[in-house]
Tab-separated table of C-alpha atoms and ligand atoms in Angstrom:
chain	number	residue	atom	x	y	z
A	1	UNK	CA	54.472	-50.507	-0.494
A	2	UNK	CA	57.248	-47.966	0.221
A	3	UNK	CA	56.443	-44.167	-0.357
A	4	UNK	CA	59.613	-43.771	-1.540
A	5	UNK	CA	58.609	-45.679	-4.701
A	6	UNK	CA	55.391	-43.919	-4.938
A	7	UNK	CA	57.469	-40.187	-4.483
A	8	UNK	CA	59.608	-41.416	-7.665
A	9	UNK	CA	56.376	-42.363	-9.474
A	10	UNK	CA	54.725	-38.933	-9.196
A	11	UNK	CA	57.733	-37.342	-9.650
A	12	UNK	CA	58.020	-38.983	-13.197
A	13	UNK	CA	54.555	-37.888	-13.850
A	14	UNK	CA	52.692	-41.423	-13.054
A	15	UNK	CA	49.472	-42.017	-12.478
A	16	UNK	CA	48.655	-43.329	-8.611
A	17	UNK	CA	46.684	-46.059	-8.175
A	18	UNK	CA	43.225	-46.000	-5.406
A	19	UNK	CA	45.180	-48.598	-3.406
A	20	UNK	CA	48.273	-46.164	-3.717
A	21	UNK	CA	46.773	-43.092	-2.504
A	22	UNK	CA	44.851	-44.914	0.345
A	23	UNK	CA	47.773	-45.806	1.588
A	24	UNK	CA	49.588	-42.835	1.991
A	25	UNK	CA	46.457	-41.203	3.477
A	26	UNK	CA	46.176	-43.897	6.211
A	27	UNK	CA	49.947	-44.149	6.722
A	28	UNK	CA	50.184	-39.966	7.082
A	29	UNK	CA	47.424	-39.478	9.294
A	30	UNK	CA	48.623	-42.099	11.441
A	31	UNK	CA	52.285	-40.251	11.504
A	32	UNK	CA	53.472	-43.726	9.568
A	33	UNK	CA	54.782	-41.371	6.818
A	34	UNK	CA	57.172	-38.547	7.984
A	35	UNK	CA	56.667	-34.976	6.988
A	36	UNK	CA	59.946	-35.183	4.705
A	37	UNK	CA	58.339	-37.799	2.485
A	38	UNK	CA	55.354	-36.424	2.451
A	39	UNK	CA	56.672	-32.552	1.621
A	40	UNK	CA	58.467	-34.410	-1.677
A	41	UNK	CA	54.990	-35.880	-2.854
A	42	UNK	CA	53.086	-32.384	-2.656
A	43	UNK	CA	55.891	-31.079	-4.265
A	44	UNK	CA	55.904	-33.850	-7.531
A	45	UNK	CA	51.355	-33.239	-7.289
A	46	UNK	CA	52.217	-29.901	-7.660
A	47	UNK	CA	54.035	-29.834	-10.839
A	48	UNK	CA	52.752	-33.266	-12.111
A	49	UNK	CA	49.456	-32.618	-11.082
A	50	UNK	CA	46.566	-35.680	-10.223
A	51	UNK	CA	44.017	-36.961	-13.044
A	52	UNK	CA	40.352	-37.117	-11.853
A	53	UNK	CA	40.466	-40.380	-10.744
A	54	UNK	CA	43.591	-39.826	-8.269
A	55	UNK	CA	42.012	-36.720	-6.804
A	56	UNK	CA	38.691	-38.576	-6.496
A	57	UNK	CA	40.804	-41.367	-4.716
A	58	UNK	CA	42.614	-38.541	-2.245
A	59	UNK	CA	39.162	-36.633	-1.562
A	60	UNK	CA	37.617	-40.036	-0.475
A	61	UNK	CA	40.776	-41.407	1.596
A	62	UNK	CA	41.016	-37.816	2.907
A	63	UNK	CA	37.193	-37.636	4.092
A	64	UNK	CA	37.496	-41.430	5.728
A	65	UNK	CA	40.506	-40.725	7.470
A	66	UNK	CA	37.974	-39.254	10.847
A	67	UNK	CA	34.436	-38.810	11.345
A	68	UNK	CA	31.949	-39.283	8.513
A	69	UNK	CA	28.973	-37.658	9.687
A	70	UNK	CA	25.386	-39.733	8.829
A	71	UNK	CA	22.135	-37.647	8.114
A	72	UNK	CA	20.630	-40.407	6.785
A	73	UNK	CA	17.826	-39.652	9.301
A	74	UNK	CA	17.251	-36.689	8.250
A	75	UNK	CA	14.804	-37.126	5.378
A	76	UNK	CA	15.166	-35.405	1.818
A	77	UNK	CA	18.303	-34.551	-0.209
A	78	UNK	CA	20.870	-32.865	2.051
A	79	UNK	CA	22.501	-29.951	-0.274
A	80	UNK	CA	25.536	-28.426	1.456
A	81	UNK	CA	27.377	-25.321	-0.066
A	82	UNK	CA	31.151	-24.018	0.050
A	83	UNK	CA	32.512	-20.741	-0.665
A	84	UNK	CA	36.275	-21.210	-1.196
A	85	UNK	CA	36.801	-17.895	0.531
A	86	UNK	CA	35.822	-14.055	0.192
A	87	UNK	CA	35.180	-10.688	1.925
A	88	UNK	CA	32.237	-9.737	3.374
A	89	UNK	CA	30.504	-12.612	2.400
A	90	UNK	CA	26.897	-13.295	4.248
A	91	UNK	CA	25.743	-15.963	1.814
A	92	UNK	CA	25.483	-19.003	4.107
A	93	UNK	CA	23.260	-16.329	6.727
A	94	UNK	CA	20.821	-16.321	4.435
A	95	UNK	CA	21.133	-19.305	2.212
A	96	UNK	CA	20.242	-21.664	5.317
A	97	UNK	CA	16.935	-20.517	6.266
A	98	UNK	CA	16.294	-19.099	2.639
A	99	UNK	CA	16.242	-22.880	1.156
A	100	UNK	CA	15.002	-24.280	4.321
A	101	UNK	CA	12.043	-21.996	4.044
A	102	UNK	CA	10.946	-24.273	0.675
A	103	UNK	CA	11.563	-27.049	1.933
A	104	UNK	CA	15.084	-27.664	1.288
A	105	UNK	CA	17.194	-29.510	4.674
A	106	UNK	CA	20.176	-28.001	5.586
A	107	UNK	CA	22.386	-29.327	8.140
A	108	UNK	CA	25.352	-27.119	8.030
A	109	UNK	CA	28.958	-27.264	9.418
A	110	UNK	CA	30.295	-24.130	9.702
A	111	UNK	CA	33.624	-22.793	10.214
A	112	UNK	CA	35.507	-19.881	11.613
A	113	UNK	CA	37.590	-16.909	10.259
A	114	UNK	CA	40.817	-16.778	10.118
A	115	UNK	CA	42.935	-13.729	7.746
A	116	UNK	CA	41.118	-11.442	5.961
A	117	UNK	CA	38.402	-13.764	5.252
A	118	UNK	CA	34.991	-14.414	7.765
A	119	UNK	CA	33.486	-17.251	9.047
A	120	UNK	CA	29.684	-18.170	9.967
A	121	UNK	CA	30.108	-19.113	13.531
A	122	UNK	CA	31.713	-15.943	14.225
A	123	UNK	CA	28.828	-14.017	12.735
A	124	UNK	CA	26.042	-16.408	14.349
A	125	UNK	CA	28.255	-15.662	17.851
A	126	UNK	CA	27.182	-12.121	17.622
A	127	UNK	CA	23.826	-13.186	18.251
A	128	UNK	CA	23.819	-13.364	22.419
A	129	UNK	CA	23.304	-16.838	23.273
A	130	UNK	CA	23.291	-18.973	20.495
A	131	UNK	CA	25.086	-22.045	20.837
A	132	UNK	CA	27.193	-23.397	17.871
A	133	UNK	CA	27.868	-26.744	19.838
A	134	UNK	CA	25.100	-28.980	19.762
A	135	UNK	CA	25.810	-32.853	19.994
A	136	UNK	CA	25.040	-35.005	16.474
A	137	UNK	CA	21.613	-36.048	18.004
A	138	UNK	CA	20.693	-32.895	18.726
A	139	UNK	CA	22.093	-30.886	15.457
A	140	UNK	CA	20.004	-33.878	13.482
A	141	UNK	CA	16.684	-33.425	15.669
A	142	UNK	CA	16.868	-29.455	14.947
A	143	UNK	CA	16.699	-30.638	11.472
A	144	UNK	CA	14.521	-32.586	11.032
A	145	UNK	CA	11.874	-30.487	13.201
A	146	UNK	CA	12.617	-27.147	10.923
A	147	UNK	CA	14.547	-28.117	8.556
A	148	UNK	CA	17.632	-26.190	9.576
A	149	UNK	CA	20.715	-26.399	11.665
A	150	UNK	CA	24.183	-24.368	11.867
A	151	UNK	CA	27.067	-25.832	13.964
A	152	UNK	CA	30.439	-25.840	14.287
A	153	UNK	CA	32.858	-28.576	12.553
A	154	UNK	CA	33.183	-31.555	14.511
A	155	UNK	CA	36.760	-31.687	15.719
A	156	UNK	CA	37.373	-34.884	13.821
A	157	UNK	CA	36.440	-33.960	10.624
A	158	UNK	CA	38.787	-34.780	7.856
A	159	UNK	CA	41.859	-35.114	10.337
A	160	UNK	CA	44.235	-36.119	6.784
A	161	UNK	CA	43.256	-32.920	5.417
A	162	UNK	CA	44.308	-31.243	8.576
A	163	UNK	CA	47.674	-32.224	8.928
A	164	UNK	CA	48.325	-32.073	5.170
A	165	UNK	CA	47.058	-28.661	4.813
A	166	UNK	CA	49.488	-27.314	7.800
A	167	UNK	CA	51.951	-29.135	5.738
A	168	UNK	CA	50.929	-27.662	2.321
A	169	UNK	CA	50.881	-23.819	4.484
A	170	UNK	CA	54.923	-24.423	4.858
A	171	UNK	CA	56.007	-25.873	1.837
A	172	UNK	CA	54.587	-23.839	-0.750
A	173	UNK	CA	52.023	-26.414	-2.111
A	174	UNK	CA	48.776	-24.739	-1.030
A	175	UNK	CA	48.113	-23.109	-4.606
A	176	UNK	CA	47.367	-26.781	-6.308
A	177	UNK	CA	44.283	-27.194	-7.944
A	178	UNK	CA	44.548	-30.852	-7.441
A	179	UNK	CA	45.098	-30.331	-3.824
A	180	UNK	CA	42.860	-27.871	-3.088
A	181	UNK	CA	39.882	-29.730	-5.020
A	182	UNK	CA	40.349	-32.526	-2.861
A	183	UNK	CA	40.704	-30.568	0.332
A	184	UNK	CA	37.469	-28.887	0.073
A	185	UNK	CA	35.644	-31.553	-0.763
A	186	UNK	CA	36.834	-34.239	1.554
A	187	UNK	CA	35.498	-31.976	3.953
A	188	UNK	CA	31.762	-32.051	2.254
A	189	UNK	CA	31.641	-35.354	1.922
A	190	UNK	CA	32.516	-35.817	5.730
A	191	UNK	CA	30.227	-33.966	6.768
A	192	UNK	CA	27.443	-35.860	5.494
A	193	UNK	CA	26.392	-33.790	1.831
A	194	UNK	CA	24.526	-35.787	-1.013
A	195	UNK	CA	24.566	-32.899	-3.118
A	196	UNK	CA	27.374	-30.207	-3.268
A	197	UNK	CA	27.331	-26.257	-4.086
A	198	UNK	CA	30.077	-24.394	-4.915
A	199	UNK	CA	30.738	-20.944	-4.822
A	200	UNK	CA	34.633	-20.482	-6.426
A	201	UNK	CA	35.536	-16.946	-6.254
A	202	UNK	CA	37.832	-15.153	-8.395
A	203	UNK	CA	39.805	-11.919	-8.089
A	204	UNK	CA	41.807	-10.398	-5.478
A	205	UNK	CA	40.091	-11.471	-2.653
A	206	UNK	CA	40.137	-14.880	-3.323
A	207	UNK	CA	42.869	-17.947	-3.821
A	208	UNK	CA	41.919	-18.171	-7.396
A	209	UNK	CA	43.465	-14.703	-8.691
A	210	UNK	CA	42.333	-15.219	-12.189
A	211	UNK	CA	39.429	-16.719	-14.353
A	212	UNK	CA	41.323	-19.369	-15.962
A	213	UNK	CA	42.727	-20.792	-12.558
A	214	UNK	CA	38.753	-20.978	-11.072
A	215	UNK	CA	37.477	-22.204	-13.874
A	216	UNK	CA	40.025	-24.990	-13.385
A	217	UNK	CA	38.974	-25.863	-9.971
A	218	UNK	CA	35.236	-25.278	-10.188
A	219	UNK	CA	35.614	-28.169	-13.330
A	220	UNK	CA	37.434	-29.900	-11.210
A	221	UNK	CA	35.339	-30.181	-8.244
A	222	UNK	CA	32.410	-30.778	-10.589
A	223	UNK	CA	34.099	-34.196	-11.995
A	224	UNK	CA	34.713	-35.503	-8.746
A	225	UNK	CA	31.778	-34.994	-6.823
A	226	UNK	CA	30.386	-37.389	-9.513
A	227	UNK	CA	32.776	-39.474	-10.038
A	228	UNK	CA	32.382	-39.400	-5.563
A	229	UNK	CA	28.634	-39.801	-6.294
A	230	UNK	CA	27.550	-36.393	-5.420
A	231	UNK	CA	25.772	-33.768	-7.333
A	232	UNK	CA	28.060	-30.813	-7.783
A	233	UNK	CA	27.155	-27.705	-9.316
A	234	UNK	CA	29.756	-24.416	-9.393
A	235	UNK	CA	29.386	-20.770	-9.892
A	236	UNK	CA	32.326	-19.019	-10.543
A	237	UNK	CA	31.708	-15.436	-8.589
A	238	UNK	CA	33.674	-12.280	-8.522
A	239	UNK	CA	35.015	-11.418	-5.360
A	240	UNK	CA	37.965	-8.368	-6.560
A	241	UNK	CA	35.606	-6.533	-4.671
A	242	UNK	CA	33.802	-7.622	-0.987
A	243	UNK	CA	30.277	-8.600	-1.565
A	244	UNK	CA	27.518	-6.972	-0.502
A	245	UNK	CA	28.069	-3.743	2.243
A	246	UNK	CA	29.493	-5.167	5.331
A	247	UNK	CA	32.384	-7.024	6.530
A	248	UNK	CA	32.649	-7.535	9.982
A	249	UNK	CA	30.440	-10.115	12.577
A	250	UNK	CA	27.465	-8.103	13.788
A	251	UNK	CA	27.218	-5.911	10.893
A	252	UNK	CA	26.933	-9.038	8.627
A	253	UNK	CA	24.137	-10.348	10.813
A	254	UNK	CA	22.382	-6.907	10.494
A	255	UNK	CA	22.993	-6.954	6.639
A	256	UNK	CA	21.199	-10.800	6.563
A	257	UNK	CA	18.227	-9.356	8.590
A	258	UNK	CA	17.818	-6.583	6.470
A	259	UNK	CA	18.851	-9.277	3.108
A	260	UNK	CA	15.742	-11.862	4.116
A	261	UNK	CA	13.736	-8.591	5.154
A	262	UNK	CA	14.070	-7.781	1.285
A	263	UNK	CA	16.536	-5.133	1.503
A	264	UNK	CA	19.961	-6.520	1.001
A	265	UNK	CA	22.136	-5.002	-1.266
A	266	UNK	CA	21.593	-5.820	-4.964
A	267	UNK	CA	24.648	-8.035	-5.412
A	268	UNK	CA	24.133	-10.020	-2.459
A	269	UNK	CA	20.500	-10.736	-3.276
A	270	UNK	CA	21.223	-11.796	-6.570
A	271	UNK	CA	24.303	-14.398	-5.245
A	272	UNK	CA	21.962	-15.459	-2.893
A	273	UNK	CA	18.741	-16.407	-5.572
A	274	UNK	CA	21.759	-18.126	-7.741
A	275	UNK	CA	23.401	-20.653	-4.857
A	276	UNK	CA	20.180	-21.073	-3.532
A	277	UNK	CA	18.446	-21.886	-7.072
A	278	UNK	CA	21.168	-24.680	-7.727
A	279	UNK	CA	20.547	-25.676	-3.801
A	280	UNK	CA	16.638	-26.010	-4.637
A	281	UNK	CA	17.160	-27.964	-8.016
A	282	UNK	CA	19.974	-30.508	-6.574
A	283	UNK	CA	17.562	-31.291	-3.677
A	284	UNK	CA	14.473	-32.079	-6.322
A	285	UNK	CA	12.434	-29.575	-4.879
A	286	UNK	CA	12.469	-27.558	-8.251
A	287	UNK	CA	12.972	-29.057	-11.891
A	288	UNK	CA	14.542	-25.917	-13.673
A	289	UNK	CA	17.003	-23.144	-12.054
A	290	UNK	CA	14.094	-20.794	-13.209
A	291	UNK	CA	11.553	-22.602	-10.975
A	292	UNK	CA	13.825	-22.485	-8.227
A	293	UNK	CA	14.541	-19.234	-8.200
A	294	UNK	CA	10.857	-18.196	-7.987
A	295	UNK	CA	10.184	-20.233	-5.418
A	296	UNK	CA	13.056	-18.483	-3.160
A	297	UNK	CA	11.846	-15.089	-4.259
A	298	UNK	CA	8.196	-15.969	-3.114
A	299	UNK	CA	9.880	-17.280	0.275
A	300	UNK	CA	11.642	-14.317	0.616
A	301	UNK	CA	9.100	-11.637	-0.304
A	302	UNK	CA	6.179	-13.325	1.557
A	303	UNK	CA	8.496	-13.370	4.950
A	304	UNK	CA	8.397	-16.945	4.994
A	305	UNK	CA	12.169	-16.928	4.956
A	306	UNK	CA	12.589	-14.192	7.427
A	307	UNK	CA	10.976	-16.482	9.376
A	308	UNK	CA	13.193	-19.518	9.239
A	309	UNK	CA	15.686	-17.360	10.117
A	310	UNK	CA	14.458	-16.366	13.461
A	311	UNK	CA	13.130	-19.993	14.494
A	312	UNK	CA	16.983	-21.139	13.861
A	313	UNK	CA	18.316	-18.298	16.121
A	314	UNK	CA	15.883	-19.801	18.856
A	315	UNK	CA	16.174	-22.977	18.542
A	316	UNK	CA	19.887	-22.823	18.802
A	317	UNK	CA	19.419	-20.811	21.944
A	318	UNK	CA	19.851	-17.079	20.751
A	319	UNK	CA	17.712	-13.783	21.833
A	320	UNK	CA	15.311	-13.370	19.003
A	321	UNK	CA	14.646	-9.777	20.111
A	322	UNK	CA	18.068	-8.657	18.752
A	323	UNK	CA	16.970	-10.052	15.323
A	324	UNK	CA	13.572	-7.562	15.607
A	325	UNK	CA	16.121	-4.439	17.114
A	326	UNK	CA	18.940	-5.638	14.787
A	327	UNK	CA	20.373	-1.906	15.642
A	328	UNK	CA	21.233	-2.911	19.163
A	329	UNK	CA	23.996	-5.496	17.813
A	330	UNK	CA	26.000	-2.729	16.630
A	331	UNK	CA	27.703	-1.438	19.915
A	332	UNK	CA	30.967	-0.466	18.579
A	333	UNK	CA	31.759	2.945	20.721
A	334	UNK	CA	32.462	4.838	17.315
A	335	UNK	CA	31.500	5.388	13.805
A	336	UNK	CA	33.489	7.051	11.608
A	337	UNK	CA	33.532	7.978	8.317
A	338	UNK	CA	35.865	7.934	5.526
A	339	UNK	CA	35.328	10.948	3.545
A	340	UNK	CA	36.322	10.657	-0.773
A	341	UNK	CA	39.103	12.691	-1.041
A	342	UNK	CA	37.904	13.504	-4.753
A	343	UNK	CA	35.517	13.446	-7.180
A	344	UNK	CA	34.402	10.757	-9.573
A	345	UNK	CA	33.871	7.039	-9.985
A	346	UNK	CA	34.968	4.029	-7.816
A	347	UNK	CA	36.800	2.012	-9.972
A	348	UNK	CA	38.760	-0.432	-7.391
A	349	UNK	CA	38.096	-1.871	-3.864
A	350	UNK	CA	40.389	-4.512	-3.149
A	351	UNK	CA	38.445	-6.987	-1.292
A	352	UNK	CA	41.604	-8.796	0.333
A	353	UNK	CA	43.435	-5.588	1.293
A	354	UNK	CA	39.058	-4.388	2.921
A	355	UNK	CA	39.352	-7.577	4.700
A	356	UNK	CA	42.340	-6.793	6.566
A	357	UNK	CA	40.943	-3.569	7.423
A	358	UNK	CA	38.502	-5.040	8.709
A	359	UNK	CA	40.708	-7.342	10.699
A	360	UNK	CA	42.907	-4.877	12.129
A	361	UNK	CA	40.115	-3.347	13.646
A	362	UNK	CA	39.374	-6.772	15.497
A	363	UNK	CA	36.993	-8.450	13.185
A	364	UNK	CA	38.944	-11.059	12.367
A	365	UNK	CA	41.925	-12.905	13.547
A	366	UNK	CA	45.780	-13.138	12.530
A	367	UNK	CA	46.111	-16.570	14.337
A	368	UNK	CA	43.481	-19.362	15.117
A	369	UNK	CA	43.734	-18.463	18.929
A	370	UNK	CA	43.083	-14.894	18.400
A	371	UNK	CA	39.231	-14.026	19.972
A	372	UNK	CA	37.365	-11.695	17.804
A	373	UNK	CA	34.904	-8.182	18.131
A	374	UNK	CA	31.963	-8.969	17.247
A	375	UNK	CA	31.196	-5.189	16.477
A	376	UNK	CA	33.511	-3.820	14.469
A	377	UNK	CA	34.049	-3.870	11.150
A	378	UNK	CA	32.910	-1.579	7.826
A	379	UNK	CA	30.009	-0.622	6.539
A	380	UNK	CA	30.604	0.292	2.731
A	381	UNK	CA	28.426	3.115	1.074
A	382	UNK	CA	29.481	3.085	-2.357
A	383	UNK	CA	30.950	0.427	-4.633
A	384	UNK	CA	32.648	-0.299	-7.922
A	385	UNK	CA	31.092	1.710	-10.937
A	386	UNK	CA	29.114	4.184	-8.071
A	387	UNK	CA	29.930	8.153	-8.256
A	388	UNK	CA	30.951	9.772	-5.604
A	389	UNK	CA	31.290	13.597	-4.589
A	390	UNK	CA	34.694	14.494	-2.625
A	391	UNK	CA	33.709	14.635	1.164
A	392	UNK	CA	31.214	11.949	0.553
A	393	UNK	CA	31.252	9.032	3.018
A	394	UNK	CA	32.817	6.170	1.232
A	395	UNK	CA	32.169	3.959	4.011
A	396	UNK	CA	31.872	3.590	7.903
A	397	UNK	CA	34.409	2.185	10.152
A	398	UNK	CA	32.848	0.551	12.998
A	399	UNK	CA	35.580	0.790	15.925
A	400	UNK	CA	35.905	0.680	19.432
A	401	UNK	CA	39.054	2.340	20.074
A	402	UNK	CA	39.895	6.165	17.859
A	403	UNK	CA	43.273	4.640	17.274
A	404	UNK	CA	42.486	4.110	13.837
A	405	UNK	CA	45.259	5.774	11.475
A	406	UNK	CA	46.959	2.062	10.091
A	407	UNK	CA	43.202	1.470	9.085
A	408	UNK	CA	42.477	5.083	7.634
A	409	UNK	CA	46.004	4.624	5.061
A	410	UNK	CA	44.988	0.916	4.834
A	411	UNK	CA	41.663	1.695	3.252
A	412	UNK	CA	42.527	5.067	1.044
A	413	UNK	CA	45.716	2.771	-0.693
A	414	UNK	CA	43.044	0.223	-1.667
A	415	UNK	CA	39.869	2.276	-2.777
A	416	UNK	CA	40.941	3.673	-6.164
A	417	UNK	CA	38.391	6.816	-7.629
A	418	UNK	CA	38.830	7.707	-11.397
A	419	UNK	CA	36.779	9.622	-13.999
A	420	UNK	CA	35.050	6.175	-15.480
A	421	UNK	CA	34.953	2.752	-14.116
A	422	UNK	CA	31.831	-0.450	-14.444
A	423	UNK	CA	30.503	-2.574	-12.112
A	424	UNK	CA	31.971	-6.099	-12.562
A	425	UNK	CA	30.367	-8.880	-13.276
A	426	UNK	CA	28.556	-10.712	-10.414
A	427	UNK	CA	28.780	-14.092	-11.835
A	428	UNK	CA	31.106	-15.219	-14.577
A	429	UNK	CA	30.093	-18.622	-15.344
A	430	UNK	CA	27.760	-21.543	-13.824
A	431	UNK	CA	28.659	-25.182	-14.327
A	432	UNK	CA	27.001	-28.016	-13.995
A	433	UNK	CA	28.628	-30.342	-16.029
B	1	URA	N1	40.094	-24.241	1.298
B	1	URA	C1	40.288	-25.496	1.753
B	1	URA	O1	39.500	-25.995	2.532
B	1	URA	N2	41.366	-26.176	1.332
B	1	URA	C2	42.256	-25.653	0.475
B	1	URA	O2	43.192	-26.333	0.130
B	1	URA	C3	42.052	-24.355	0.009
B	1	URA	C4	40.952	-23.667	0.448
B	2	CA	CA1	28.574	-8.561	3.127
């Protein structure tokens, strides 16, 4: 086989055969096929684009080309869940213990922030001591004694998908449904998932700007975790605005507490019942996304999954009394708010343009070496469709350093106020077909 051939076939709009896109995997990822080659073959997938089968093929070559993690010890159906990016968004926090707390195992691989968006381990590394590096045995153990584990990604983990999405960052391929499909979940399927959950955000916060584009994708994904043999179910969530009230490490892990303590803010309660209801039902712990959802909103209103929560911060090594005191995580040296400069409605807060806010102050990184402050960040008071009076707080910046006037402008370019605006929808469509 020469990729040459296979370049021109692409590029002509042909279909790639399994034994095709094997090859190329295994040939990249052992530096067989140079960049230059490989550059030209994003480049024809990205205007020819894949068929279901040939993305199936790439997602499974991709997710063999390292580590395939087995949980096949760990009894039950092991439901895994991916956000494909947002602002502010706790989901996973809660989601892990939440499902766990029915019965639900969930042995999670975690990543880190990087740009405007979050990441878990960050968050959970607010929490003094707890360890996100626990060998295999160990991570599968934790599971199967309390039905819950969060860790970081194993190092080898997809290693094709690594190199190709460097490669895809400086060539202009990134924004490929095709590609990104079988990035994501290469990555779920590596890490050990029967049954997938996805969370595809739209809006300006996300990679998906518009409906049409994550509707696309969340299809997409769907067909090939079948055609993969895995369960996939999608939401398609609006993220033009961050979800729930903070953004930022600590103040995420205070906004879980107070989430499982049953009083999180409205939208992220209600994203939480809806991933975790398809999480319940794709395990076979519930038969309907009805019965699902009641038994999550027993587990949370009983305490049961307040619970969970604080047995995974011990087990994994971190100081429970911070979860009781949740205030005492907040140590940033100031608080200051940002007063509305008028009266009237919020009608816009751009999630992305929050998240770098949020950044800037040190919550999240510019490059993967950056370390991050675990304390800073915003806490939002009012959000889209909310009236506010001029002088009202719109939010608090959580900083520890008064140098804060690149932030301030930041954050009054990107929170619009007119004289009418709605709340958008939380959820624009579920599929499970
Ligand atoms: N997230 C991923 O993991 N891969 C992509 O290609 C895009 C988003
Ligand atoms: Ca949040």
């Amino acid at each position: 086989m020469r990729m040459v051939d296979l370049i021109e076939k692409k590029r002509d709009g042909g279909v790639l055969s399994e034994q095709e896109i094997r090859y190329i995997v295994d040939e990249y990822t052992k530096n067989q096929i140079p960049d230059y080659q490989m550059s030209a073959l994003l480049m024809a997938i990205f205007y020819e684009d894949m068929t279901d089968e040939e993305i199936t093929a790439l997602t499974l070559a991709m997710a063999e080309s390292g580590e395939v993690i087995d949980l096949s010890s760990i009894a039950g159906i092991k439901v895994d869940k991916h956000s494909t990016g947002g602002v502010g968004d706790t989901t996973t926090l809660i989601l892990a213990p939440l499902v766990a707390s029915v019965g639900v195992p969930v042995a999670k691989m975690s990543g880190r922030g990087l740009g405007y968006t979050g990441g878990t381990l960050d968050k959970l590394e607010s929490i003094p001591g707890f360890k996100i590096e626990l060998s295999e045995a160990e991570f599968i153990r934790l599971v199967n004694d309390s039905q819950v584990a969060v860790i970081g990604q194993s190092g080898n983990l997809a290693p094709a998908d690594k190199k190709l999405y460097a490669l895809r960052d400086v060539t202009a391929t990134v924004n490929s449904i095709p590609l990104i499909a079988s990035s994501i979940m290469s990555k779920k399927i590596a890490a050990g998932a029967d049954a997938i959950v996805l969370d595809v955000t739209t809006g300006d916060g996300a990679f998906m700007k518009n409906l049409d584009d994550a509707r696309r994708l969340a299809h997409t994904m769907v067909r090939i975790g079948k055609l993969a043999d895995r369960q996939t179910m999608a939401i398609i969530s609006d993220m033009s605005q961050p979800l729930g009230e903070a953004i930022g490490n600590s103040l995420e892990i205070v906004e879980a507490i107070e989430t499982l303590q049953g009083k999180g803010p409205e939208d992220l309660v209600e994203m939480c019942y809806v991933l975790g209801s398809q999480m319940v039902v794709l395990a076979k712990k519930a038969e309907t996304l009805e019965e699902a959802r009641q038994l999550l909103e027993e587990a949370l209103n009983s305490g049961a999954a307040f619970e969970k929560f604080k047995e995974m911060i011990r087990q994994q090594g971190g100081d429970v009394t911070y979860i009781d005191e949740p205030d005492r995580l907040l140590t940033a040296t100031h608080q200051i708010e940002l007063p509305a400069k008028q009266t009237g409605v919020v009608t816009k807060l751009v999630a992305n343009e929050l998240g770098i806010a949020a950044m800037m102050l040190g919550a999240g990184r510019r490059t993967k070496e950056e370390s991050v402050d675990h304390a800073v960040g915003l806490k939002l008071h009012k959000k889209v469709g909310e009236a506010v009076q001029e002088g009202e707080a719109l939010l608090t910046i959580y900083s520890n350093t008064d140098a804060i006037d690149d932030v301030v402008e930041l954050l009054y370019q990107n929170i619009e106020i007119g004289q009418t605006g709605e709340e958008p929808p939380l959820i624009h469509e579920i599929i499970t077909e």
